[in-house]
PDB file of C-alpha atoms in Angstrom:
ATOM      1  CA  UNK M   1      18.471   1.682 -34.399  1.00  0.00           C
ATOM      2  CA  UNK M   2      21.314  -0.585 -34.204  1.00  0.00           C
ATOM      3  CA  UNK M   3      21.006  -4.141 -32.029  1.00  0.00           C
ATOM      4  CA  UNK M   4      23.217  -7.155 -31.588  1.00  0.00           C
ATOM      5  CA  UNK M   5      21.280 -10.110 -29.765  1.00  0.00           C
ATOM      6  CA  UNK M   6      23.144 -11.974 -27.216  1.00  0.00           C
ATOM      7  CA  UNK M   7      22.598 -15.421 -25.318  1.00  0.00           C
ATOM      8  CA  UNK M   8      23.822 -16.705 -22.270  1.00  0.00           C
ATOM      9  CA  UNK M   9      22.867 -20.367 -21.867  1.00  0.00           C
ATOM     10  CA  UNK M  10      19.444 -19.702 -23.702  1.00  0.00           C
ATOM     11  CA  UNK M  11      18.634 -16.331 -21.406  1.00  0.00           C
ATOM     12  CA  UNK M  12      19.027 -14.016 -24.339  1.00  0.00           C
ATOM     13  CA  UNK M  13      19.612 -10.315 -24.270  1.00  0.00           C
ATOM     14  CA  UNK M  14      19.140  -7.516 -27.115  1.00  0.00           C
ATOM     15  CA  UNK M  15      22.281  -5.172 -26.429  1.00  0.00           C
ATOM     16  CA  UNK M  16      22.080  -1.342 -27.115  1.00  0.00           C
ATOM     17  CA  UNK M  17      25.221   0.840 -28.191  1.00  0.00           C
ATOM     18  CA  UNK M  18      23.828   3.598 -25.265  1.00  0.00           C
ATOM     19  CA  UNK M  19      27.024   5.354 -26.467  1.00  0.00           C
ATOM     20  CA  UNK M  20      25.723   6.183 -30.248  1.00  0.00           C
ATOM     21  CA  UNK M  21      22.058   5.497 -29.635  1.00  0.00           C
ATOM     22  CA  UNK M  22      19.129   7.727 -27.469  1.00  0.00           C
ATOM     23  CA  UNK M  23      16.178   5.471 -26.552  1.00  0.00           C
ATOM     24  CA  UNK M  24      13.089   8.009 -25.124  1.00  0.00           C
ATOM     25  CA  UNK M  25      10.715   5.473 -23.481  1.00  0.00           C
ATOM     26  CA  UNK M  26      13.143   2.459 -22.048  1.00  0.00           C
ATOM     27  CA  UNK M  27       9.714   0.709 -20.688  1.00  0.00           C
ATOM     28  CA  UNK M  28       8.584   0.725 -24.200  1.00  0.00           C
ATOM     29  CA  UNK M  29      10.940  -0.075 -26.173  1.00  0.00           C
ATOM     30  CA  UNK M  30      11.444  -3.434 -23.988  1.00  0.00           C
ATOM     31  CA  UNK M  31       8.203  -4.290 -24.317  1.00  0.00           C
ATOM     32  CA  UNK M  32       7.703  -4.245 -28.238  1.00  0.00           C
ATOM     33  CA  UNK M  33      11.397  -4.975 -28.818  1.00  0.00           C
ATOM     34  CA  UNK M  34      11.397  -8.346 -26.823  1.00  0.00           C
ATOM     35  CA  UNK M  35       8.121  -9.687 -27.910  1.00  0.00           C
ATOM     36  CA  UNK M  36       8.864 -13.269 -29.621  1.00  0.00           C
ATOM     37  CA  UNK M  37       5.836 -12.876 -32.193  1.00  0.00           C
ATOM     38  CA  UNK M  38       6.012  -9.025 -32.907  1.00  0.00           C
ATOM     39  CA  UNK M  39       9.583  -8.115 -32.161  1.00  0.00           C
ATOM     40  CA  UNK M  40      13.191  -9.286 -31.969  1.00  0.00           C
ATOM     41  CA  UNK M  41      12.554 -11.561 -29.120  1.00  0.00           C
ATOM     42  CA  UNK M  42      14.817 -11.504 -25.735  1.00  0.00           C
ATOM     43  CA  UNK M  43      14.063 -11.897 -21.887  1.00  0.00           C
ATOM     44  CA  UNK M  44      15.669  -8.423 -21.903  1.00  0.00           C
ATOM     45  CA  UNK M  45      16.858  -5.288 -23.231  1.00  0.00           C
ATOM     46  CA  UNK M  46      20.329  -3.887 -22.217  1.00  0.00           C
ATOM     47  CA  UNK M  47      21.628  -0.870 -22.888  1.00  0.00           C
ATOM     48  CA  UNK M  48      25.650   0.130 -22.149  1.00  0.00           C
ATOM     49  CA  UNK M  49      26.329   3.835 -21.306  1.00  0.00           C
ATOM     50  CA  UNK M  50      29.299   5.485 -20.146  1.00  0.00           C
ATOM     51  CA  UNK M  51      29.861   5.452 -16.410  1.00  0.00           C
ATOM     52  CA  UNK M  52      31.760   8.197 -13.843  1.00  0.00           C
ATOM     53  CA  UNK M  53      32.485   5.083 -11.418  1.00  0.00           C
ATOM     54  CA  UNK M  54      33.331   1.925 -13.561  1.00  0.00           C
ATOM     55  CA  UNK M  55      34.363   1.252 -16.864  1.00  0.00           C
ATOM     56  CA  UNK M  56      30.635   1.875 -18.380  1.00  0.00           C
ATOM     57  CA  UNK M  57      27.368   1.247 -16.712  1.00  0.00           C
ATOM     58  CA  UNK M  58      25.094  -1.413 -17.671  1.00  0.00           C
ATOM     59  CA  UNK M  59      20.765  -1.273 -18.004  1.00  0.00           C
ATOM     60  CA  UNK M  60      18.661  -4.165 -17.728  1.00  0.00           C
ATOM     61  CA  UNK M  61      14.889  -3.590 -18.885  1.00  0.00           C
ATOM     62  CA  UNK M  62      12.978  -6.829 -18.225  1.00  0.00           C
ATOM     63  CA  UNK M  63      10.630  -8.058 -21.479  1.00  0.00           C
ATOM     64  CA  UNK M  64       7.650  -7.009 -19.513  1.00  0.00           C
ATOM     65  CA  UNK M  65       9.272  -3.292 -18.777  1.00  0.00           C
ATOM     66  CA  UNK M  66      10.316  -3.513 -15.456  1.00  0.00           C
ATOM     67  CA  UNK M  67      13.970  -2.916 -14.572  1.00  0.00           C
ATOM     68  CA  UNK M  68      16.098  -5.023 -12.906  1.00  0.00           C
ATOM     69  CA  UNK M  69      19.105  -4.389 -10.532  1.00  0.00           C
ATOM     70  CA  UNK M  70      21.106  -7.308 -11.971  1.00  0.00           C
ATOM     71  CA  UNK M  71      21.515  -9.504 -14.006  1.00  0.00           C
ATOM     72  CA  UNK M  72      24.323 -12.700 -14.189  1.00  0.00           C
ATOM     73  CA  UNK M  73      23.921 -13.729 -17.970  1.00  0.00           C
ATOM     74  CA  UNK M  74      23.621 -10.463 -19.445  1.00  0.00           C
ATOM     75  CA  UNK M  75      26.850  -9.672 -17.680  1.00  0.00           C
ATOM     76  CA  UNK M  76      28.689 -11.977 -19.517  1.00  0.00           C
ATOM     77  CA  UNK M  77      27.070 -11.124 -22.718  1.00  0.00           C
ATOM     78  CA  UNK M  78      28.211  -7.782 -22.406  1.00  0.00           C
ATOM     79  CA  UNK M  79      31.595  -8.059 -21.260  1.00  0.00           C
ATOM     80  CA  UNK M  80      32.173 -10.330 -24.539  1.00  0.00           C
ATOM     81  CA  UNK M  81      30.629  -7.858 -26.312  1.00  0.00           C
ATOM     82  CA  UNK M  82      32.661  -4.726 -25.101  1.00  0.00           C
ATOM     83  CA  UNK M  83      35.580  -6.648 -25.500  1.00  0.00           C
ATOM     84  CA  UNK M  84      35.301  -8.084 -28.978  1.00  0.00           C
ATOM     85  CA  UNK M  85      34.097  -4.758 -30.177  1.00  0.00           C
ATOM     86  CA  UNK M  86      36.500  -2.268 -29.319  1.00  0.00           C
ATOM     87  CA  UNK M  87      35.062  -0.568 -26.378  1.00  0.00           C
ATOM     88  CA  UNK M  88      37.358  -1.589 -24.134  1.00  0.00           C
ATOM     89  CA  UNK M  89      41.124  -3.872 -23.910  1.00  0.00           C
ATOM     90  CA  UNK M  90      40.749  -4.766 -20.876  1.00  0.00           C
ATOM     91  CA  UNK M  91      39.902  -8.374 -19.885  1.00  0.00           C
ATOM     92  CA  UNK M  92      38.636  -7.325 -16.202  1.00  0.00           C
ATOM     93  CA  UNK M  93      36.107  -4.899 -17.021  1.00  0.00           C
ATOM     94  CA  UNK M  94      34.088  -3.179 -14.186  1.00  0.00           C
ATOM     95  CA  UNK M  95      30.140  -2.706 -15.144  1.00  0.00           C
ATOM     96  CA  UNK M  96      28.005  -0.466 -12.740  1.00  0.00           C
ATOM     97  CA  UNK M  97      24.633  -1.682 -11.940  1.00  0.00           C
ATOM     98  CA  UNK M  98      21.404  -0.628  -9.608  1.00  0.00           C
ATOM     99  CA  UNK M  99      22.798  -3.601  -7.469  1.00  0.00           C
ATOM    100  CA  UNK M 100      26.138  -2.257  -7.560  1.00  0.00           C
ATOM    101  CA  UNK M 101      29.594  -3.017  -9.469  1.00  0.00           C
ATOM    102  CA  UNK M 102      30.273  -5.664 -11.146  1.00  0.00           C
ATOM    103  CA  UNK M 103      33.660  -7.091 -12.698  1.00  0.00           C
ATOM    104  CA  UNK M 104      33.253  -9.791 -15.044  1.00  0.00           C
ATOM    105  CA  UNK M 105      36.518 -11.268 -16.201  1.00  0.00           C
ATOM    106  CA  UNK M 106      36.993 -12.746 -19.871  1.00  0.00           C
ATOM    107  CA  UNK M 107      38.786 -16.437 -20.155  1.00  0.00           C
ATOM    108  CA  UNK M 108      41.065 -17.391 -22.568  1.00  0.00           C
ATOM    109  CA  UNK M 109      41.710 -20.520 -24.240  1.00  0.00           C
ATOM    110  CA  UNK M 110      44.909 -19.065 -26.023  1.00  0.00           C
ATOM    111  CA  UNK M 111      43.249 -15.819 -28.213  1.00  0.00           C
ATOM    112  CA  UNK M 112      39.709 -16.941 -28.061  1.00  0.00           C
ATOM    113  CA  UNK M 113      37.009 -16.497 -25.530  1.00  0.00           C
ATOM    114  CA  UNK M 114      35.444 -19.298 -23.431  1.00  0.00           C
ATOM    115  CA  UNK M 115      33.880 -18.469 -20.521  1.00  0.00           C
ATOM    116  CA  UNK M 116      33.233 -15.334 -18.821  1.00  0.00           C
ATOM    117  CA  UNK M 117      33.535 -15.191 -14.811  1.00  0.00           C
ATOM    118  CA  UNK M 118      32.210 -12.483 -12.797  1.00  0.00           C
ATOM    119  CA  UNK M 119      32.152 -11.353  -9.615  1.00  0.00           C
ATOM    120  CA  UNK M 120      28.412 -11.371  -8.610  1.00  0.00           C
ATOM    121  CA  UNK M 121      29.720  -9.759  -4.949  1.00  0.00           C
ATOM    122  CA  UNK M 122      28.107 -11.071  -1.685  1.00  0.00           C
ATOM    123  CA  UNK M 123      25.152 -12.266  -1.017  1.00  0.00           C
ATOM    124  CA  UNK M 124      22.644 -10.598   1.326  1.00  0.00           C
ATOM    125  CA  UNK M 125      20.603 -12.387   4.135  1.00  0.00           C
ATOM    126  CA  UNK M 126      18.532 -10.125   6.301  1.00  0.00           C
ATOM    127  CA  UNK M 127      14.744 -10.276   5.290  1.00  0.00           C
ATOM    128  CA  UNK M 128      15.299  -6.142   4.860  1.00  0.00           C
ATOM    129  CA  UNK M 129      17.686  -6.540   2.045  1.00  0.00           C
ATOM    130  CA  UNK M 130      15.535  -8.779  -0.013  1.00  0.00           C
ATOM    131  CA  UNK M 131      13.237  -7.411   0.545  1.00  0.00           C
ATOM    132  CA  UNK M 132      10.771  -9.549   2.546  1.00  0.00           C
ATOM    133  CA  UNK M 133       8.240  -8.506   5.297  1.00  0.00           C
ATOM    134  CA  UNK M 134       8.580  -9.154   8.925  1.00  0.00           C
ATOM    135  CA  UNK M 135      11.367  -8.959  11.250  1.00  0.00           C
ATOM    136  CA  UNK M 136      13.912  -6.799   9.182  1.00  0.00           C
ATOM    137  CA  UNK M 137      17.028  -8.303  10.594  1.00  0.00           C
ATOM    138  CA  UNK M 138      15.935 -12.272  10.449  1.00  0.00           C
ATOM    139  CA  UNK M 139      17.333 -14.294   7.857  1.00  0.00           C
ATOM    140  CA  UNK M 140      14.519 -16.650   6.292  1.00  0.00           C
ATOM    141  CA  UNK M 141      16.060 -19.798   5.815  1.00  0.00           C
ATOM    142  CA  UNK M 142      13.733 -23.319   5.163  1.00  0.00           C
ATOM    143  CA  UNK M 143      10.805 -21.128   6.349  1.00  0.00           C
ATOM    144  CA  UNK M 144       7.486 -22.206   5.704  1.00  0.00           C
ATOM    145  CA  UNK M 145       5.004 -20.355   2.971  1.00  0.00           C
ATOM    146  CA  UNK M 146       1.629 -21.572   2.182  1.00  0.00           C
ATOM    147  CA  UNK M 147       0.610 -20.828  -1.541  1.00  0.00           C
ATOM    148  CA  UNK M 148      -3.061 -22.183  -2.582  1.00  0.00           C
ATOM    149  CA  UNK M 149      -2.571 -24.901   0.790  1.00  0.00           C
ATOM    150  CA  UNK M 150       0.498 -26.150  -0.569  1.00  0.00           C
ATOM    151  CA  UNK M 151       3.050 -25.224   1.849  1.00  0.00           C
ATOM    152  CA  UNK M 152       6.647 -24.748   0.846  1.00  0.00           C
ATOM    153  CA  UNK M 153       9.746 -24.348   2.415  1.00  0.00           C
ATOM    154  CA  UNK M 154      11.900 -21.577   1.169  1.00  0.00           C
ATOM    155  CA  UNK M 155      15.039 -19.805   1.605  1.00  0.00           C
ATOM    156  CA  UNK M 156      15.458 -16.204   0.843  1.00  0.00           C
ATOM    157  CA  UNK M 157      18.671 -14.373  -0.619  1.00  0.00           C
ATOM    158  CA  UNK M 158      19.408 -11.110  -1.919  1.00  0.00           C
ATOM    159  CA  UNK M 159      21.932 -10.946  -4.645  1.00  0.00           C
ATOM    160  CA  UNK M 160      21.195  -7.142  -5.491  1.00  0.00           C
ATOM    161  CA  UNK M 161      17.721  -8.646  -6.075  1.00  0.00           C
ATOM    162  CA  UNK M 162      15.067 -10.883  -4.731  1.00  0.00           C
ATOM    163  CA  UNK M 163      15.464 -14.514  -4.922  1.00  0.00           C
ATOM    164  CA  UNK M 164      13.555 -17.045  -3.116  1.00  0.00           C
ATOM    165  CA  UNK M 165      14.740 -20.871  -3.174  1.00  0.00           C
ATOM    166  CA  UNK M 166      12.903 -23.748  -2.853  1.00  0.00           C
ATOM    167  CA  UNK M 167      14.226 -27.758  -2.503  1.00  0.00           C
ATOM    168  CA  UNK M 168      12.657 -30.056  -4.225  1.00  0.00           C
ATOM    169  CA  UNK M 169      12.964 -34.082  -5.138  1.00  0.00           C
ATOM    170  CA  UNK M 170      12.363 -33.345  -8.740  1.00  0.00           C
ATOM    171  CA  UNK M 171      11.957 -29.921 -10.277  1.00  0.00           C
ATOM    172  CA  UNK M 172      10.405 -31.599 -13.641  1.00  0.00           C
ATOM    173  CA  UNK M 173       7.645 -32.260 -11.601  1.00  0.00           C
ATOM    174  CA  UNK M 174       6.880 -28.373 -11.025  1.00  0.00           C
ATOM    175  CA  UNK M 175       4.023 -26.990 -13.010  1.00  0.00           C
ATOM    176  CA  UNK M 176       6.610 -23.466 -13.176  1.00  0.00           C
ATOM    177  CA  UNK M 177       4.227 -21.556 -15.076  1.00  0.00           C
ATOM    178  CA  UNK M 178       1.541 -22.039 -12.696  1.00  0.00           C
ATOM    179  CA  UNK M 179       3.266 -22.004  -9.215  1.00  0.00           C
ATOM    180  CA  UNK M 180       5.392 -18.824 -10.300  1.00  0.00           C
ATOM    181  CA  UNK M 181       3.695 -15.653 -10.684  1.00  0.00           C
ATOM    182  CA  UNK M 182       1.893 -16.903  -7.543  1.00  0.00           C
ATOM    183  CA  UNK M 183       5.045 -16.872  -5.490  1.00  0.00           C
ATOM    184  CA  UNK M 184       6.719 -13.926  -7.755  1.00  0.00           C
ATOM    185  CA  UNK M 185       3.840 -12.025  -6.411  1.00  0.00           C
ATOM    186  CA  UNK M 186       3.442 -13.043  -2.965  1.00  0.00           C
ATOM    187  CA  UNK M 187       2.612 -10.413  -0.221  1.00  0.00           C
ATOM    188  CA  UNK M 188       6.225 -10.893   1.685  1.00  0.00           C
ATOM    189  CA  UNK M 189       7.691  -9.783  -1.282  1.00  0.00           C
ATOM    190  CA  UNK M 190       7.417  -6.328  -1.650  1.00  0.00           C
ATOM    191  CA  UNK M 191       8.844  -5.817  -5.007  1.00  0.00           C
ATOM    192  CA  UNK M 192       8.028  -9.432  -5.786  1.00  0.00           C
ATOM    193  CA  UNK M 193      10.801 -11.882  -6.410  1.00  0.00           C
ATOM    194  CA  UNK M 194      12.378 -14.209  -8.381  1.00  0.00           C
ATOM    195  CA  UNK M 195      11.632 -18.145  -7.802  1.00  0.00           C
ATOM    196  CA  UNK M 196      13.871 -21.138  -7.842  1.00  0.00           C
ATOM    197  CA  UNK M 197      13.009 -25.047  -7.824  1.00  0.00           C
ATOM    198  CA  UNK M 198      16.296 -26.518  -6.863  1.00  0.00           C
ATOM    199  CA  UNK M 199      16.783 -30.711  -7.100  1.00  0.00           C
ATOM    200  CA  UNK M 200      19.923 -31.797  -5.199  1.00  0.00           C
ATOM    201  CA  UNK M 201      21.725 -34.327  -7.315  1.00  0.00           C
ATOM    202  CA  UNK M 202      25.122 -34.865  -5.286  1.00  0.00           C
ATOM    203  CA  UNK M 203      27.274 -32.373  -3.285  1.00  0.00           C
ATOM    204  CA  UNK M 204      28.855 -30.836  -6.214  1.00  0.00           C
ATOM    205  CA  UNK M 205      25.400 -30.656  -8.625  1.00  0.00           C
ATOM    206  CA  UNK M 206      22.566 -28.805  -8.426  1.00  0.00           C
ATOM    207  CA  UNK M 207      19.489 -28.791 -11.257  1.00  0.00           C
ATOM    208  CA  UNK M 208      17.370 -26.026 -11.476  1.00  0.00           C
ATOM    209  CA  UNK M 209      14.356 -24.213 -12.817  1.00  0.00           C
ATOM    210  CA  UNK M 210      13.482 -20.467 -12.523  1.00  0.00           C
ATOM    211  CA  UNK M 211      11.155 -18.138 -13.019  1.00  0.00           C
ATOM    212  CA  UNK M 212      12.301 -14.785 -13.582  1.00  0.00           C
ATOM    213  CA  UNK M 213      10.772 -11.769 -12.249  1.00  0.00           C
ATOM    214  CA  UNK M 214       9.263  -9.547 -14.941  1.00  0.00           C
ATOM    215  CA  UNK M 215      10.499 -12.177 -17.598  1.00  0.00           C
ATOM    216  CA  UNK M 216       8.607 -15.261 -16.558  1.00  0.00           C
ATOM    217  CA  UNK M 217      10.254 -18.964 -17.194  1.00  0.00           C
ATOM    218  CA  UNK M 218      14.138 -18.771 -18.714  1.00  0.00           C
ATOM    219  CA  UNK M 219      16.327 -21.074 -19.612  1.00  0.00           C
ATOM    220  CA  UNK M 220      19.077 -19.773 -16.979  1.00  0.00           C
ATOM    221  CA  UNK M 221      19.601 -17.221 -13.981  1.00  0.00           C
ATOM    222  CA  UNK M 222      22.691 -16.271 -13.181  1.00  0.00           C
ATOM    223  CA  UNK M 223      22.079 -14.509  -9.881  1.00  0.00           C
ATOM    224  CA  UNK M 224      19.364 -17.308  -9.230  1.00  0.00           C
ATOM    225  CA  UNK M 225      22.426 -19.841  -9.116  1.00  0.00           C
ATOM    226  CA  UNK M 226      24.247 -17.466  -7.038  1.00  0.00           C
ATOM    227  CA  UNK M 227      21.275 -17.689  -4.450  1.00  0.00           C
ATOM    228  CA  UNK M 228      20.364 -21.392  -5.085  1.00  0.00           C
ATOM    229  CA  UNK M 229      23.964 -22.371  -4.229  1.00  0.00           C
ATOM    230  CA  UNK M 230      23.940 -20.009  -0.764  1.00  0.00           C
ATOM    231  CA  UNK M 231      20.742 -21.786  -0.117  1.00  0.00           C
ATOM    232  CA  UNK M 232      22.109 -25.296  -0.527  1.00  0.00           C
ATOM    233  CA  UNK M 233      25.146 -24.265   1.445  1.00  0.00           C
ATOM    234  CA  UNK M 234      22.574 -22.839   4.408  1.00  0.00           C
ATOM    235  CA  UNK M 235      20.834 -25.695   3.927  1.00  0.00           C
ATOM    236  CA  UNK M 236      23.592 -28.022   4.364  1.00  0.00           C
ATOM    237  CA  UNK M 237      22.711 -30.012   1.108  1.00  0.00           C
ATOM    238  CA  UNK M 238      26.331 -29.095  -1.348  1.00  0.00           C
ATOM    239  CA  UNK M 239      29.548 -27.876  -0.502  1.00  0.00           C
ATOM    240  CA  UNK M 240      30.538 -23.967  -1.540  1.00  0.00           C
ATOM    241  CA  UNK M 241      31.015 -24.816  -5.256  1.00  0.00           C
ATOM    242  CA  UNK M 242      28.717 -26.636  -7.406  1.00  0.00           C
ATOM    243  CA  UNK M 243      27.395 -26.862 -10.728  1.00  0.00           C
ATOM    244  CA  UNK M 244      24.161 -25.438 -11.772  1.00  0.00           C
ATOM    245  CA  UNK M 245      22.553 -27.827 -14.191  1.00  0.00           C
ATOM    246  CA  UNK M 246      19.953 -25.393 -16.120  1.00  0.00           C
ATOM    247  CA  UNK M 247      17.421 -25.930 -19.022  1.00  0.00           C
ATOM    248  CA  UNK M 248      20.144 -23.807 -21.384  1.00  0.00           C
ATOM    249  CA  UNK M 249      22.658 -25.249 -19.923  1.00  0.00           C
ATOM    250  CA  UNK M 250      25.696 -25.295 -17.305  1.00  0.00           C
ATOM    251  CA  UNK M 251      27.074 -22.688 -14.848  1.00  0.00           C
ATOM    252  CA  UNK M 252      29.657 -23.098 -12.061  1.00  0.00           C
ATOM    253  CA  UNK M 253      29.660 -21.040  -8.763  1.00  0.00           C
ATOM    254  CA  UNK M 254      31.734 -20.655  -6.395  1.00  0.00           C
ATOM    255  CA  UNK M 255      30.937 -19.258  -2.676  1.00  0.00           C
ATOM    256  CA  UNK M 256      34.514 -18.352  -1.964  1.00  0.00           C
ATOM    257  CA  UNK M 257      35.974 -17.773   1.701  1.00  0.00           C
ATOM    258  CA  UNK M 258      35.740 -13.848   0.900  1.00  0.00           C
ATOM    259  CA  UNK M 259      32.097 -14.073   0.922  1.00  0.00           C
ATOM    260  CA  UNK M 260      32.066 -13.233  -2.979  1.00  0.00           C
ATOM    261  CA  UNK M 261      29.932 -15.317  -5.060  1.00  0.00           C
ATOM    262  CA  UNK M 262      31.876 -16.104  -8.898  1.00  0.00           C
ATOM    263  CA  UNK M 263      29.993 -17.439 -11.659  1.00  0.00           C
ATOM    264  CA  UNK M 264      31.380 -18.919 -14.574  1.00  0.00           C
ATOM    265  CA  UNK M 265      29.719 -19.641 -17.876  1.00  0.00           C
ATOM    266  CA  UNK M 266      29.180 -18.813 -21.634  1.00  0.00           C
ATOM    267  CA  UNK M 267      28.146 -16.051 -23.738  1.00  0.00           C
ATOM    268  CA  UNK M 268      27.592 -16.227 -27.062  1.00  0.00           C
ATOM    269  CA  UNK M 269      26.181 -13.309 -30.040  1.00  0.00           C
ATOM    270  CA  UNK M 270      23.284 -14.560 -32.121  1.00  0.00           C
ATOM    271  CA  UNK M 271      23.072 -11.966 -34.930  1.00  0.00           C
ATOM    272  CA  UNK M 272      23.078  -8.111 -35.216  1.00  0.00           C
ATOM    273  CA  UNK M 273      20.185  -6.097 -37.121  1.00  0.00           C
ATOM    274  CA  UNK M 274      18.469  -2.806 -37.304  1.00  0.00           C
ATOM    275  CA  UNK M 275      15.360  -1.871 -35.392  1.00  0.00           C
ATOM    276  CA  UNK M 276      12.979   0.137 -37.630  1.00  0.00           C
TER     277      UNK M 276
END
């Protein structure tokens, strides 16, 4: 099987012709394909199919086998991808997702590729869209959550999936791997959730740490700077366009006055191979 390994800021994605190539177990093959030790090595394996609604749809299979509804970086690895392969000529390309469509837009310094900006679409509030338990239509903004009598104070946003933001003076000084899963898997998050340290630096700059549902620590989210930014915003700590200063690197997003989140960043191929 054919595979072309992708990286967007350091959250790295093995991509899947779904065109020429018939996986039978999806769970699987994520599992053993993404493994660092055994495997290729990725936070994720996405596969690209042909789509009756958008240009082609788009299949995100987490490294431990979940699936996810979205995902920020591994739209902009892809629409690089389709591009510079052939699929498509477009430069607006429309992806369909379990969160929806998404239209990443390629950008051009003269004929080569430098960022990649995509629509991430609008964020979602109520606790029922995140989902979160309690009162469906309350939105759970610097709410306090105890976890092992530490108490926190987080913000909640849906951007086709779970994210849950928390402010903090310095997010070095969170021990991620240990404070993660516990939050990931808290009880008022049904289908668990992704978790964000967020460190204020001025009005336009935000640093940030995340750990990824199903993936664990990454070195970038792109939906978690969507919903760190809305947080901040809620929060009255930045204006509605920062940058997201991230382990792997930098991301800019905009909350624009149509509600639409944009995020704009790099995405870069790593090396092709064949799967045996």
């Amino acid at each position: 099987m054919q595979f072309t390994k992708w990286q967007g800021l350091g959250n790295d994605f093995i991509l899947i012709d779904g065109f020429k190539t018939t996986i039978h177990d999806y769970t699987q093959a994520a599992i053993a394909m993404c493994d660092r030790h055994f495997g290729i090595g990725a936070d994720g394996l996405v596969t690209i199919f042909p789509s009756k609604i958008a240009d082609f749809e788009m299949q995100i299979i987490n490294s431990d086998g979940s699936e996810a509804a979205m995902c920020g970086n591994a739209t902009r690895c892809v629409a690089r991808y389709l591009y510079e392969n052939g699929f498509t000529d477009k430069t607006v390309i429309s992806l369909e997702t379990k969160a929806g469509l998404i239209r990443p837009e390629l950008i051009f310094d003269g004929s080569r590729i430098i960022s990649v900006r995509v629509d991430m679409g609008e964020p979602r509030l109520e606790q029922c869209h995140i989902p979160m338990t309690g009162d469906s239509e309350k939105h759970c903004i610097n709410q306090p959550l105890t976890v092992q009598n530490q108490q926190y104070f987080i913000t909640a946003v849906s951007m086709g999936n779970p994210h849950c933001v928390i402010f903090v003076d310095d997010v070095q000084a969170i021990d991620l791997s240990d404070i993660g899963p516990l939050l990931e898997n808290h009880s008022c998050f049904p289908d668990k959730a992704n978790i964000e340290f967020a460190q204020i630096i001025d009005e336009n700059t935000i640093k940030m740490r995340v750990w990824e549902r199903g993936a664990g620590i990454t070195l970038a989210c792109g939906t978690g700077s969507c919903a760190t930014l809305v947080a901040s915003v809620l929060n009255h700590k930045t204006k509605r366009q920062a940058t997201l200063q991230l382990a792997g690197g930098e991301l800019f997003i905009e909350w624009a006055s149509n509600n639409h989140l944009y995020m704009t960043g790099p995405a870069k191929e790593v090396f092709r191979g064949t799967w045996l």
